[in-house]
Amino acid sequence: MTTAILTLAMSLTLSQSGPAPIPTKRQLAWHRMEVYGFLHFTTNTFTDREWGQGDEPESVFAPTDFSADQIVDVAKRAGMKGLILTAKHHDGFCLWPTKTTGHNVSKSPFGKDVVRLVSDACRKAGLKFGVYLSPWDRHDARYGRPEYVETYRAQLKELLTGYGPIFEVWHDGANGGDGYYGGARETRKIDASTYYGWPETWAIVRRLQPDAVIFSDAGPDVRWVGNESGFAGDPCWATYTPSGPKEGVAPAPGLTKYQDGEHGHVDGQYWMPAECDVSIRPGWFWHEKENDKVKTPQQLKDLYFRSVGRGASFLLNVPPDRRGRIHPNDEKALIGFKRLLDEAFAHDLAKTAKTVSATNVRDGQHSAAKATDGDTATFWALPERTSKGSLEMRFAKPVAFDTVRIREAIALGQRIRRVEVSALIGSMWRTVAEAESVGNCRLFQIGPVTTTKVRFTFQGTGAAVSEIGLFLDPNKAP
């Protein structure tokens, strides 16, 4: 929050009595990460496939120069706050020496525990670590029978107890429920809505890693945005009510009306914000033929504005190559992306405002507020029974800006229903940006505006704002 706006902060202890739904402590911690990475790495890396059949021999997995430190170092320099590793993809090959199957890294020429190496490197570098454990297993002959569910849960327990704190557990929606073939080439059809016993499976996560968020297209903590292109809809509400793909089918991972995830629901039943997953390459796994198809820094920046900038998170997949390292082309794009972001948000012009005034100040109080997660947060808020109000910044001399950042005090829930940014141009106020939702972060890129006054008008009963920033991006695309 800018120094000028802090003088308008009011005192309020937030509690569960506020408008439901509101985020949990683990969800608030997840929101703050904003950008983190995906590591798709398994036998597919060496067979040039995207989905393995499950019958690949363990000998296939043979990285020649694996370095978890190099992978993590690139991610950190790219501004990522954590990494999620595909501990087991659909092919069933486990990157740790699991006791549940011999189809694991200990039987490969590499032989080392990849989950251990990456989790330790993350911890050493100050990044958070998460795990992807595919519900679908094309190798395991038990898949499709009740005993596989116990195997899956045993694998989950191993990952959640042997590798330190986990920030996110990722459940893919691809789960074999449509009659896909397993490694033995027979059809193993399941009822994905009931087969996994998701409530009981998720209870394991809650018990062993209470600070971890659980991801799937049905949540329960974080939802899939509904596409693999890396962008959220506009608006994108953090609140959501998952529904089955058709009437009579209960929502579950792989069984939702997933298109709804792109926008969420303005009056959704649950706090279930969107995660935008996308690969830096056309495929999710490394393929040599895609070395010249890596997304550019500008493309990654555009995705950042369309994901984080719409209140969602940005999960960017950066697949290790056959050495077991991040390819130079990917590294160059990532570092360029970070440079663009740093330069875009280097100077907050809002901090230079001479004065800030507000149409409303709750209770006339001007001190810090205490958020639900125990952190001290300052914000400006409309009174509970007031549905519209404005903040106005005045500058001693004209300022030019083309980027606006607004953060909602989401510990109170998502209360803002509309925001309008106006600038005084000559003697007239002109709307330069507007949107329905704000959420954790709202970014606007506009044509350059030069003014001495900027007004922010918010609609929504009890709307609360924690930060407003104005920036002039030296690299803004025309």
Coordinates of C-alpha atoms in Angstrom, one line a residue:
M1 CA 0.0 0.0 0.0
T2 CA 1.4 3.4 -0.8
T3 CA 2.6 5.7 2.0
A4 CA -0.1 8.2 1.1
I5 CA -2.9 5.8 1.4
L6 CA -1.7 4.4 4.7
T7 CA -2.9 7.6 6.4
L8 CA -6.5 6.5 5.5
A9 CA -6.2 3.0 6.9
M10 CA -8.7 2.1 9.5
S11 CA -8.7 -0.3 12.5
L12 CA -10.6 -3.5 12.3
T13 CA -10.0 -7.1 13.5
L14 CA -11.1 -9.3 10.7
S15 CA -12.9 -12.5 11.6
Q16 CA -14.9 -15.4 10.2
S17 CA -18.0 -13.2 10.8
G18 CA -17.3 -11.3 7.6
P19 CA -18.9 -12.1 4.3
A20 CA -18.4 -15.7 3.3
P21 CA -16.5 -17.2 1.7
I22 CA -13.0 -15.9 2.8
P23 CA -9.6 -17.5 2.3
T24 CA -7.9 -19.7 4.8
K25 CA -4.4 -19.1 6.1
R26 CA -2.9 -21.6 3.6
Q27 CA -4.8 -19.9 0.7
L28 CA -3.6 -16.5 1.7
A29 CA 0.0 -17.8 1.8
W30 CA -0.5 -19.3 -1.7
H31 CA -2.0 -16.1 -3.0
R32 CA 1.2 -14.2 -2.1
M33 CA 3.4 -16.5 -4.2
E34 CA 1.7 -15.4 -7.5
V35 CA 4.4 -17.0 -9.8
Y36 CA 5.9 -20.5 -9.4
G37 CA 7.1 -23.3 -11.6
F38 CA 6.2 -26.7 -12.8
L39 CA 8.8 -29.4 -13.6
H40 CA 7.5 -32.1 -15.9
F41 CA 10.3 -34.7 -15.8
T42 CA 9.9 -38.5 -16.2
T43 CA 10.4 -41.2 -18.8
N44 CA 8.7 -39.0 -21.4
T45 CA 11.7 -36.8 -21.4
F46 CA 13.7 -39.6 -22.9
T47 CA 11.1 -41.2 -25.1
D48 CA 10.0 -38.0 -26.7
R49 CA 6.3 -38.5 -25.6
E50 CA 3.8 -36.3 -23.8
W51 CA 1.9 -39.3 -22.3
G52 CA 3.8 -42.4 -21.6
Q53 CA 2.2 -45.8 -22.1
G54 CA 3.3 -47.2 -18.8
D55 CA 5.4 -50.0 -20.2
E56 CA 8.6 -48.0 -20.6
P57 CA 11.6 -49.8 -18.9
E58 CA 13.2 -48.1 -15.9
S59 CA 16.4 -48.0 -17.9
V60 CA 15.0 -45.3 -20.1
F61 CA 15.3 -42.7 -17.3
A62 CA 19.0 -41.7 -17.6
P63 CA 19.8 -38.0 -17.2
T64 CA 23.4 -37.4 -18.1
D65 CA 24.2 -34.3 -15.9
F66 CA 21.4 -33.8 -13.5
S67 CA 21.5 -30.7 -11.3
A68 CA 18.7 -29.8 -9.0
D69 CA 20.7 -26.7 -7.9
Q70 CA 20.8 -25.5 -11.5
I71 CA 17.1 -26.0 -12.0
V72 CA 16.2 -24.2 -8.7
D73 CA 18.7 -21.4 -9.4
V74 CA 17.1 -20.6 -12.7
A75 CA 13.7 -20.7 -11.2
K76 CA 14.7 -18.3 -8.4
R77 CA 16.4 -15.9 -10.7
A78 CA 13.2 -15.9 -12.8
G79 CA 11.3 -14.7 -9.8
M80 CA 9.5 -18.0 -9.0
K81 CA 8.5 -18.5 -5.4
G82 CA 8.3 -22.3 -5.6
L83 CA 8.4 -25.4 -7.8
I84 CA 6.0 -28.3 -8.3
L85 CA 7.6 -31.6 -9.4
T86 CA 5.8 -34.4 -11.3
A87 CA 6.8 -37.0 -8.8
K88 CA 4.6 -39.5 -10.8
H89 CA 3.0 -38.8 -14.2
H90 CA 0.4 -40.9 -16.0
D91 CA 3.1 -43.5 -17.1
G92 CA 3.4 -44.5 -13.4
F93 CA 7.2 -44.1 -13.1
C94 CA 8.0 -42.7 -9.6
L95 CA 10.8 -40.2 -9.2
W96 CA 11.5 -41.4 -5.6
P97 CA 12.3 -44.9 -4.3
T98 CA 8.7 -45.7 -3.3
K99 CA 7.9 -48.9 -1.5
T100 CA 4.7 -49.3 -3.5
T101 CA 6.1 -50.3 -6.8
G102 CA 9.4 -51.3 -8.4
H103 CA 8.7 -48.9 -11.3
N104 CA 10.7 -46.2 -9.7
V105 CA 13.9 -44.2 -10.0
S106 CA 15.9 -46.6 -7.8
K107 CA 15.8 -49.2 -10.6
S108 CA 17.0 -46.7 -13.3
P109 CA 20.6 -46.0 -14.3
F110 CA 20.4 -42.7 -12.5
G111 CA 19.3 -44.4 -9.2
K112 CA 19.0 -41.2 -7.1
D113 CA 15.9 -39.8 -5.4
V114 CA 14.9 -36.9 -7.7
V115 CA 12.2 -35.7 -5.3
R116 CA 14.8 -35.5 -2.5
L117 CA 17.3 -33.7 -4.7
V118 CA 14.8 -31.1 -5.9
S119 CA 13.1 -30.6 -2.5
D120 CA 16.4 -30.1 -0.8
A121 CA 17.6 -27.7 -3.4
C122 CA 14.4 -25.7 -3.1
R123 CA 14.7 -25.5 0.7
K124 CA 18.4 -24.4 0.4
A125 CA 17.4 -21.6 -2.0
G126 CA 14.4 -20.4 -0.1
L127 CA 11.8 -21.7 -2.6
K128 CA 8.7 -23.7 -1.6
F129 CA 8.2 -27.2 -2.9
G130 CA 5.1 -29.0 -4.2
V131 CA 4.3 -32.3 -5.6
Y132 CA 2.2 -33.6 -8.6
L133 CA 1.0 -37.1 -8.1
S134 CA -1.0 -38.4 -11.0
P135 CA -4.2 -40.2 -9.9
W136 CA -4.0 -42.2 -13.2
D137 CA -1.3 -44.9 -13.5
R138 CA -0.9 -46.7 -16.8
H139 CA 1.7 -49.0 -15.4
D140 CA 0.1 -50.4 -12.3
A141 CA -1.9 -53.6 -12.9
R142 CA -3.9 -52.7 -9.8
Y143 CA -5.3 -49.6 -11.5
G144 CA -9.1 -49.8 -11.8
R145 CA -9.4 -52.0 -8.6
P146 CA -9.9 -50.8 -5.0
E147 CA -6.3 -51.8 -4.0
Y148 CA -4.9 -49.2 -6.3
V149 CA -6.6 -46.5 -4.3
E150 CA -4.7 -47.7 -1.3
T151 CA -1.5 -47.7 -3.3
Y152 CA -2.1 -44.2 -4.4
R153 CA -2.7 -43.1 -0.8
A154 CA 0.4 -44.8 0.3
Q155 CA 2.4 -42.9 -2.3
L156 CA 0.8 -39.7 -1.2
K157 CA 1.8 -40.4 2.4
E158 CA 5.4 -41.1 1.4
L159 CA 5.6 -37.8 -0.4
L160 CA 4.0 -35.8 2.4
T161 CA 6.1 -37.3 5.2
G162 CA 9.6 -37.7 3.7
Y163 CA 10.4 -34.3 2.0
G164 CA 9.7 -31.5 4.4
P165 CA 7.0 -28.8 4.0
I166 CA 4.8 -29.1 0.9
F167 CA 3.0 -25.9 -0.3
E168 CA 0.8 -27.5 -3.0
V169 CA -0.5 -31.0 -3.9
W170 CA -1.5 -31.2 -7.5
H171 CA -4.1 -33.7 -8.8
D172 CA -4.4 -34.0 -12.5
G173 CA -7.9 -34.3 -14.0
A174 CA -6.7 -36.9 -16.5
N175 CA -7.4 -40.1 -14.6
G176 CA -8.3 -42.9 -16.9
G177 CA -12.0 -42.6 -16.3
D178 CA -12.8 -42.5 -20.0
G179 CA -11.4 -46.0 -20.7
Y180 CA -7.9 -45.1 -21.6
Y181 CA -5.4 -48.0 -22.1
G182 CA -2.9 -49.0 -19.5
G183 CA 0.6 -50.3 -20.0
A184 CA -0.8 -53.8 -20.4
R185 CA -2.9 -52.4 -23.2
E186 CA -6.2 -53.4 -21.6
T187 CA -9.0 -51.0 -21.0
R188 CA -9.4 -50.1 -17.3
K189 CA -12.5 -48.1 -17.0
I190 CA -13.4 -46.5 -13.7
D191 CA -16.1 -44.2 -12.2
A192 CA -13.8 -41.2 -11.5
S193 CA -16.4 -39.5 -9.3
T194 CA -16.3 -42.3 -6.6
Y195 CA -13.2 -44.5 -7.4
Y196 CA -10.6 -42.4 -5.7
G197 CA -12.6 -41.6 -2.5
W198 CA -11.4 -38.0 -2.8
P199 CA -12.7 -36.8 0.6
E200 CA -10.7 -39.6 2.4
T201 CA -7.7 -39.0 0.1
W202 CA -7.7 -35.2 0.8
A203 CA -8.0 -35.9 4.5
I204 CA -4.5 -37.4 4.3
V205 CA -3.1 -34.1 3.0
R206 CA -4.9 -32.1 5.7
R207 CA -3.5 -34.3 8.4
L208 CA 0.1 -34.6 7.1
Q209 CA 0.5 -31.2 5.5
P210 CA -2.1 -28.8 6.9
D211 CA -0.4 -25.8 5.3
A212 CA -0.6 -27.3 1.8
V213 CA -3.2 -26.2 -0.7
I214 CA -4.9 -28.9 -2.7
F215 CA -5.3 -28.3 -6.5
S216 CA -7.7 -29.9 -8.9
D217 CA -10.4 -28.7 -11.2
A218 CA -12.7 -29.4 -8.3
G219 CA -10.5 -27.8 -5.7
P220 CA -10.9 -27.9 -2.8
D221 CA -8.4 -25.1 -2.2
V222 CA -7.3 -24.0 -5.7
R223 CA -9.1 -24.6 -9.0
W224 CA -7.9 -25.2 -12.5
V225 CA -8.6 -22.1 -14.6
G226 CA -10.1 -24.3 -17.3
N227 CA -7.4 -24.0 -20.0
E228 CA -3.7 -24.8 -20.5
S229 CA -2.9 -21.5 -22.2
G230 CA -1.9 -19.6 -19.1
F231 CA -4.6 -17.0 -18.8
A232 CA -7.7 -16.3 -16.6
G233 CA -11.0 -14.9 -17.8
D234 CA -12.0 -11.3 -17.2
P235 CA -13.5 -11.1 -14.7
C236 CA -11.9 -14.0 -12.7
W237 CA -13.6 -14.4 -9.3
A238 CA -11.8 -16.1 -6.5
T239 CA -15.1 -17.6 -5.4
Y240 CA -16.4 -20.7 -7.2
T241 CA -19.0 -23.4 -7.0
P242 CA -17.8 -26.5 -8.9
S243 CA -20.4 -28.5 -10.8
G244 CA -20.3 -31.9 -12.6
P245 CA -20.0 -32.0 -16.4
K246 CA -23.7 -33.0 -16.6
E247 CA -26.7 -33.3 -14.3
G248 CA -26.5 -36.1 -11.8
V249 CA -22.7 -36.3 -11.8
A250 CA -21.0 -34.9 -8.7
P251 CA -17.9 -32.7 -9.3
A252 CA -14.5 -34.4 -8.8
P253 CA -11.0 -34.1 -10.3
G254 CA -11.5 -34.7 -14.1
L255 CA -15.3 -34.4 -13.7
T256 CA -16.3 -30.7 -13.7
K257 CA -17.8 -28.2 -16.0
Y258 CA -14.3 -27.0 -16.2
Q259 CA -15.0 -24.1 -18.6
D260 CA -16.5 -22.3 -15.6
G261 CA -13.1 -22.2 -14.0
E262 CA -11.9 -19.5 -16.4
H263 CA -14.2 -16.9 -14.8
G264 CA -15.3 -18.4 -11.5
H265 CA -18.6 -17.2 -9.9
V266 CA -19.3 -13.8 -8.5
D267 CA -21.4 -15.4 -5.7
G268 CA -19.5 -18.7 -5.6
Q269 CA -20.0 -20.9 -2.6
Y270 CA -16.3 -21.5 -1.9
W271 CA -13.1 -19.5 -1.8
M272 CA -11.4 -21.5 -4.6
P273 CA -9.1 -19.1 -6.7
A274 CA -7.8 -20.0 -10.1
E275 CA -4.4 -21.3 -11.0
C276 CA -3.2 -20.7 -14.6
D277 CA -0.9 -23.5 -15.8
V278 CA 1.0 -23.3 -19.1
S279 CA 4.3 -24.5 -20.5
I280 CA 7.1 -22.4 -21.7
R281 CA 7.2 -24.7 -24.7
P282 CA 4.4 -26.2 -26.9
G283 CA 4.7 -29.5 -24.9
W284 CA 4.8 -30.2 -21.2
F285 CA 7.9 -32.3 -21.5
W286 CA 11.2 -31.4 -23.1
H287 CA 11.6 -32.2 -26.8
E288 CA 14.6 -31.2 -28.8
K289 CA 12.5 -30.2 -31.7
E290 CA 10.9 -27.5 -29.6
N291 CA 14.2 -25.8 -28.5
D292 CA 13.4 -23.0 -31.0
K293 CA 9.8 -22.7 -29.9
V294 CA 10.3 -21.4 -26.3
K295 CA 8.0 -18.5 -25.4
T296 CA 9.6 -15.1 -25.5
P297 CA 10.0 -12.9 -22.4
Q298 CA 7.3 -10.6 -23.8
Q299 CA 4.9 -13.5 -24.3
L300 CA 5.5 -14.6 -20.7
K301 CA 5.0 -11.0 -19.5
D302 CA 1.7 -10.9 -21.3
L303 CA 0.6 -14.1 -19.6
Y304 CA 1.6 -12.7 -16.3
F305 CA -0.7 -9.7 -16.8
R306 CA -3.5 -12.1 -17.9
S307 CA -3.1 -14.4 -14.9
V308 CA -1.6 -12.7 -11.9
G309 CA -3.1 -9.5 -13.2
R310 CA -6.6 -10.9 -13.1
G311 CA -6.3 -12.3 -9.5
A312 CA -5.1 -15.8 -10.4
S313 CA -1.7 -17.4 -10.0
F314 CA 0.8 -18.1 -12.8
L315 CA 2.1 -21.7 -12.8
L316 CA 4.8 -21.8 -15.6
N317 CA 6.1 -25.2 -16.7
V318 CA 9.8 -25.3 -17.4
P319 CA 10.7 -29.0 -18.3
P320 CA 14.3 -30.2 -17.6
D321 CA 16.1 -31.6 -20.6
R322 CA 17.8 -35.0 -21.0
R323 CA 20.8 -33.7 -19.1
G324 CA 18.5 -33.0 -16.1
R325 CA 18.9 -29.3 -16.4
I326 CA 17.0 -26.3 -17.7
H327 CA 17.8 -25.7 -21.3
P328 CA 19.7 -22.5 -22.1
N329 CA 16.9 -21.2 -24.4
D330 CA 14.4 -21.6 -21.5
E331 CA 16.8 -20.0 -19.1
K332 CA 17.3 -17.0 -21.3
A333 CA 13.5 -16.5 -21.8
L334 CA 12.9 -16.8 -18.0
I335 CA 15.6 -14.3 -17.1
G336 CA 14.4 -11.9 -19.7
F337 CA 10.8 -12.2 -18.4
K338 CA 12.0 -11.3 -14.9
R339 CA 13.9 -8.3 -16.2
L340 CA 10.7 -7.0 -17.9
L341 CA 8.7 -7.4 -14.7
D342 CA 11.4 -5.7 -12.6
E343 CA 11.6 -2.8 -15.0
A344 CA 7.8 -2.5 -15.3
F345 CA 7.2 -2.1 -11.6
A346 CA 10.5 -0.4 -10.6
H347 CA 9.0 3.0 -9.7
D348 CA 5.7 3.4 -8.0
L349 CA 4.5 6.9 -8.9
A350 CA 1.6 6.6 -6.4
K351 CA 4.2 7.0 -3.6
T352 CA 4.9 10.5 -4.9
A353 CA 1.3 11.7 -4.5
K354 CA 1.2 14.9 -2.5
T355 CA -2.2 14.1 -0.9
V356 CA -4.8 11.3 -0.9
S357 CA -8.4 11.9 0.1
A358 CA -11.3 9.5 0.4
T359 CA -15.0 9.9 0.3
N360 CA -15.4 7.4 3.2
V361 CA -13.2 6.3 6.1
R362 CA -14.7 3.6 8.3
D363 CA -15.2 4.9 11.9
G364 CA -12.7 7.7 11.3
Q365 CA -9.9 5.5 12.5
H366 CA -6.4 5.5 11.0
S367 CA -4.4 2.5 12.2
A368 CA -3.4 -0.9 11.1
A369 CA -5.8 -3.8 10.7
K370 CA -5.3 -7.4 11.8
A371 CA -5.9 -10.0 9.1
T372 CA -7.2 -13.6 9.6
D373 CA -3.9 -15.2 9.1
G374 CA -2.3 -13.3 12.0
D375 CA -0.4 -10.9 9.8
T376 CA -0.7 -7.1 10.2
A377 CA -2.3 -5.6 7.2
T378 CA -3.3 -2.0 6.4
F379 CA -6.0 -1.1 4.1
W380 CA -8.7 1.4 3.2
A381 CA -12.3 0.1 3.4
L382 CA -15.8 1.3 2.8
P383 CA -18.2 1.1 5.8
E384 CA -20.1 -2.2 6.0
R385 CA -23.3 -0.6 4.8
T386 CA -21.7 1.6 2.1
S387 CA -21.6 0.2 -1.5
K388 CA -19.6 2.9 -3.3
G389 CA -16.7 5.2 -2.5
S390 CA -13.6 6.8 -4.0
L391 CA -9.9 7.5 -3.3
E392 CA -8.3 10.5 -5.1
M393 CA -4.6 11.1 -5.5
R394 CA -3.2 14.6 -6.2
F395 CA 0.3 15.2 -7.5
A396 CA 2.3 18.4 -7.1
K397 CA 3.3 18.1 -10.8
P398 CA 2.0 16.1 -13.7
V399 CA 2.9 12.4 -13.7
A400 CA 2.8 10.0 -16.7
F401 CA 1.7 6.3 -16.1
D402 CA 0.5 3.4 -18.3
T403 CA 0.2 0.6 -15.7
V404 CA -2.1 0.4 -12.7
R405 CA -1.9 -2.2 -9.9
I406 CA -4.7 -2.6 -7.3
R407 CA -4.8 -5.2 -4.6
E408 CA -7.9 -6.0 -2.6
A409 CA -7.7 -6.8 1.1
I410 CA -8.8 -10.4 0.3
A411 CA -8.6 -11.6 4.0
L412 CA -12.0 -9.9 4.1
G413 CA -13.2 -11.8 1.0
Q414 CA -13.7 -10.5 -2.5
R415 CA -16.0 -7.6 -1.9
I416 CA -15.2 -5.3 -4.8
R417 CA -17.8 -5.6 -7.5
R418 CA -16.5 -2.9 -9.8
V419 CA -13.5 -0.6 -10.0
E420 CA -13.1 2.5 -12.2
V421 CA -9.8 4.4 -12.6
S422 CA -10.2 8.0 -13.9
A423 CA -7.7 10.7 -14.6
L424 CA -8.1 14.5 -14.8
I425 CA -7.3 15.4 -18.5
G426 CA -7.5 19.1 -18.9
S427 CA -10.6 20.1 -17.0
M428 CA -12.4 16.8 -17.6
W429 CA -12.3 13.4 -15.7
R430 CA -11.7 10.6 -18.1
T431 CA -12.1 6.9 -17.4
V432 CA -8.8 5.1 -18.3
A433 CA -9.5 1.6 -16.9
E434 CA -12.3 -0.4 -15.4
A435 CA -13.2 -3.9 -14.4
E436 CA -15.6 -6.0 -12.4
S437 CA -13.2 -8.0 -10.1
V438 CA -10.0 -7.1 -8.4
G439 CA -9.0 -9.9 -6.0
N440 CA -5.4 -10.5 -4.9
C441 CA -4.0 -8.4 -7.8
R442 CA -5.5 -6.4 -10.6
L443 CA -3.3 -5.0 -13.4
F444 CA -4.3 -2.6 -16.1
Q445 CA -2.2 -1.7 -19.1
I446 CA -3.4 1.5 -20.7
G447 CA -2.3 4.1 -23.1
P448 CA 0.1 6.6 -21.4
V449 CA -1.8 9.1 -19.3
T450 CA -0.3 12.4 -18.0
T451 CA -2.3 14.0 -15.1
T452 CA -2.1 15.7 -11.7
K453 CA -5.2 13.8 -10.3
V454 CA -6.2 10.1 -10.4
R455 CA -9.4 8.8 -8.9
F456 CA -10.3 5.2 -8.0
T457 CA -13.9 4.5 -7.6
F458 CA -15.0 1.2 -5.9
Q459 CA -18.4 -0.5 -5.8
G460 CA -19.2 -3.3 -3.4
T461 CA -20.5 -3.2 0.1
G462 CA -17.6 -3.0 2.6
A463 CA -15.0 -3.0 -0.3
A464 CA -11.5 -3.0 1.0
V465 CA -8.3 -2.0 -0.8
S466 CA -4.7 -2.9 0.4
E467 CA -2.6 -1.4 -2.3
I468 CA -2.8 1.0 -5.3
G469 CA 0.2 1.6 -7.5
L470 CA 0.9 3.6 -10.7
F471 CA 3.8 2.8 -13.0
L472 CA 5.3 3.8 -16.3
D473 CA 6.6 0.7 -18.1
P474 CA 9.7 1.4 -20.2
N475 CA 9.1 -1.8 -22.2
K476 CA 5.3 -1.7 -22.7
A477 CA 4.3 -3.3 -25.9
P478 CA 2.5 -0.9 -28.3

